[in-house]
């Protein structure tokens, strides 16, 4: 399973990259706004800055919601760097846009996916990646990881090449469960990635080793 970081914060992207386990980045308009990025030029520059840190897919989301707008915007985003993946919302015009990008050799990430049916449509349109939002599904008292498992099974049964990118990850346990059910990629906040490091027995064991090392 590949690890992406789900943020537009350059310091956090660098920190995850320095761990040596980072495979890519996902952003969205909310994450960009959180960093105070304003205006077209600043947005484009920010994606360039992210691509300079990470040598892997960087999802950049369109803001338009009509076919022509998404295609025009996505073409500009894709021209920034070979690693840019155009992120398109799961709406009717979005499916048409994903098909257009597929036919024109541009990678896409279909976002805001909450059902297996939506994931099938995204794959039929040729999306490179599909992003089910598992944390938001859990927030509605449904089981987000079950949806990942269902989509993985459908894609395997049908031979779809679209990668399952588990998004809206809220905890290290989400990452572990997504790995168990065969997600291709998890995109996570830095806290969930570093949370994987934690175990009290590791801390206790290390403290004991360090104490005993003084007697060597
Ligand atoms: O990748 C999608 C993600 O940014 C949404 O996360 O926590 O806002 O549901 P969240």
PDB file of N, CA and C and ligand atoms in Angstrom, residues 6 26 28 31 87 111 133 135-136 167-170 187, ligand 1:
ATOM      1  N   UNK A   6      -2.275  13.965   3.190  1.00  0.00           N
ATOM      2  CA  UNK A   6      -3.471  14.719   2.798  1.00  0.00           C
ATOM      3  C   UNK A   6      -3.390  16.108   3.416  1.00  0.00           C
ATOM      4  N   UNK A  26      -2.150  14.539  -1.523  1.00  0.00           N
ATOM      5  CA  UNK A  26      -3.477  14.961  -2.003  1.00  0.00           C
ATOM      6  C   UNK A  26      -3.811  16.292  -1.340  1.00  0.00           C
ATOM      7  N   UNK A  28      -7.069  19.549  -1.409  1.00  0.00           N
ATOM      8  CA  UNK A  28      -8.415  19.912  -1.866  1.00  0.00           C
ATOM      9  C   UNK A  28      -8.592  21.394  -1.575  1.00  0.00           C
ATOM     10  N   UNK A  31      -8.168  22.342   2.091  1.00  0.00           N
ATOM     11  CA  UNK A  31      -6.787  22.260   2.604  1.00  0.00           C
ATOM     12  C   UNK A  31      -5.952  23.418   2.066  1.00  0.00           C
ATOM     13  N   UNK A  87      -7.835  16.322  -9.815  1.00  0.00           N
ATOM     14  CA  UNK A  87      -8.857  15.780  -8.908  1.00  0.00           C
ATOM     15  C   UNK A  87     -10.216  16.351  -9.310  1.00  0.00           C
ATOM     16  N   UNK A 111     -12.969  12.334  -6.712  1.00  0.00           N
ATOM     17  CA  UNK A 111     -13.111  12.603  -5.276  1.00  0.00           C
ATOM     18  C   UNK A 111     -14.576  12.686  -4.852  1.00  0.00           C
ATOM     19  N   UNK A 133     -14.320   8.618   0.919  1.00  0.00           N
ATOM     20  CA  UNK A 133     -14.024   9.403   2.137  1.00  0.00           C
ATOM     21  C   UNK A 133     -14.459   8.608   3.366  1.00  0.00           C
ATOM     22  N   UNK A 135     -13.633   8.535   6.627  1.00  0.00           N
ATOM     23  CA  UNK A 135     -13.923   9.201   7.907  1.00  0.00           C
ATOM     24  C   UNK A 135     -15.309   9.821   7.902  1.00  0.00           C
ATOM     25  N   UNK A 136     -15.663  10.448   6.784  1.00  0.00           N
ATOM     26  CA  UNK A 136     -16.989  11.092   6.715  1.00  0.00           C
ATOM     27  C   UNK A 136     -18.098  10.043   6.696  1.00  0.00           C
ATOM     28  N   UNK A 167      -9.469   7.883   1.524  1.00  0.00           N
ATOM     29  CA  UNK A 167      -9.291   9.277   1.937  1.00  0.00           C
ATOM     30  C   UNK A 167     -10.152   9.578   3.159  1.00  0.00           C
ATOM     31  N   UNK A 168      -9.978  10.795   3.689  1.00  0.00           N
ATOM     32  CA  UNK A 168     -10.674  11.194   4.917  1.00  0.00           C
ATOM     33  C   UNK A 168     -10.313  10.226   6.052  1.00  0.00           C
ATOM     34  N   UNK A 169      -9.015   9.904   6.098  1.00  0.00           N
ATOM     35  CA  UNK A 169      -8.475   9.025   7.148  1.00  0.00           C
ATOM     36  C   UNK A 169      -8.386   9.847   8.434  1.00  0.00           C
ATOM     37  N   UNK A 170      -8.817   9.270   9.536  1.00  0.00           N
ATOM     38  CA  UNK A 170      -8.845  10.016  10.790  1.00  0.00           C
ATOM     39  C   UNK A 170      -7.924   9.437  11.865  1.00  0.00           C
ATOM     40  N   UNK A 187      -4.453   8.105   1.937  1.00  0.00           N
ATOM     41  CA  UNK A 187      -3.972   9.480   2.081  1.00  0.00           C
ATOM     42  C   UNK A 187      -4.374   9.980   3.452  1.00  0.00           C
TER      43      UNK A 187
HETATM   44  O1  LIG B   1      -8.832  13.494   1.201  1.00  0.00           O
HETATM   45  C1  LIG B   1     -10.057  14.010   1.589  1.00  0.00           C
HETATM   46  C2  LIG B   1      -9.936  14.633   2.912  1.00  0.00           C
HETATM   47  O2  LIG B   1      -9.153  15.793   2.855  1.00  0.00           O
HETATM   48  C3  LIG B   1     -11.206  14.880   3.622  1.00  0.00           C
HETATM   49  O3  LIG B   1     -10.893  14.693   4.942  1.00  0.00           O
HETATM   50  O4  LIG B   1     -11.182  14.866   7.342  1.00  0.00           O
HETATM   51  O5  LIG B   1     -12.178  16.611   5.819  1.00  0.00           O
HETATM   52  O6  LIG B   1     -13.143  14.326   5.931  1.00  0.00           O
HETATM   53  P1  LIG B   1     -11.913  15.144   6.077  1.00  0.00           P
END
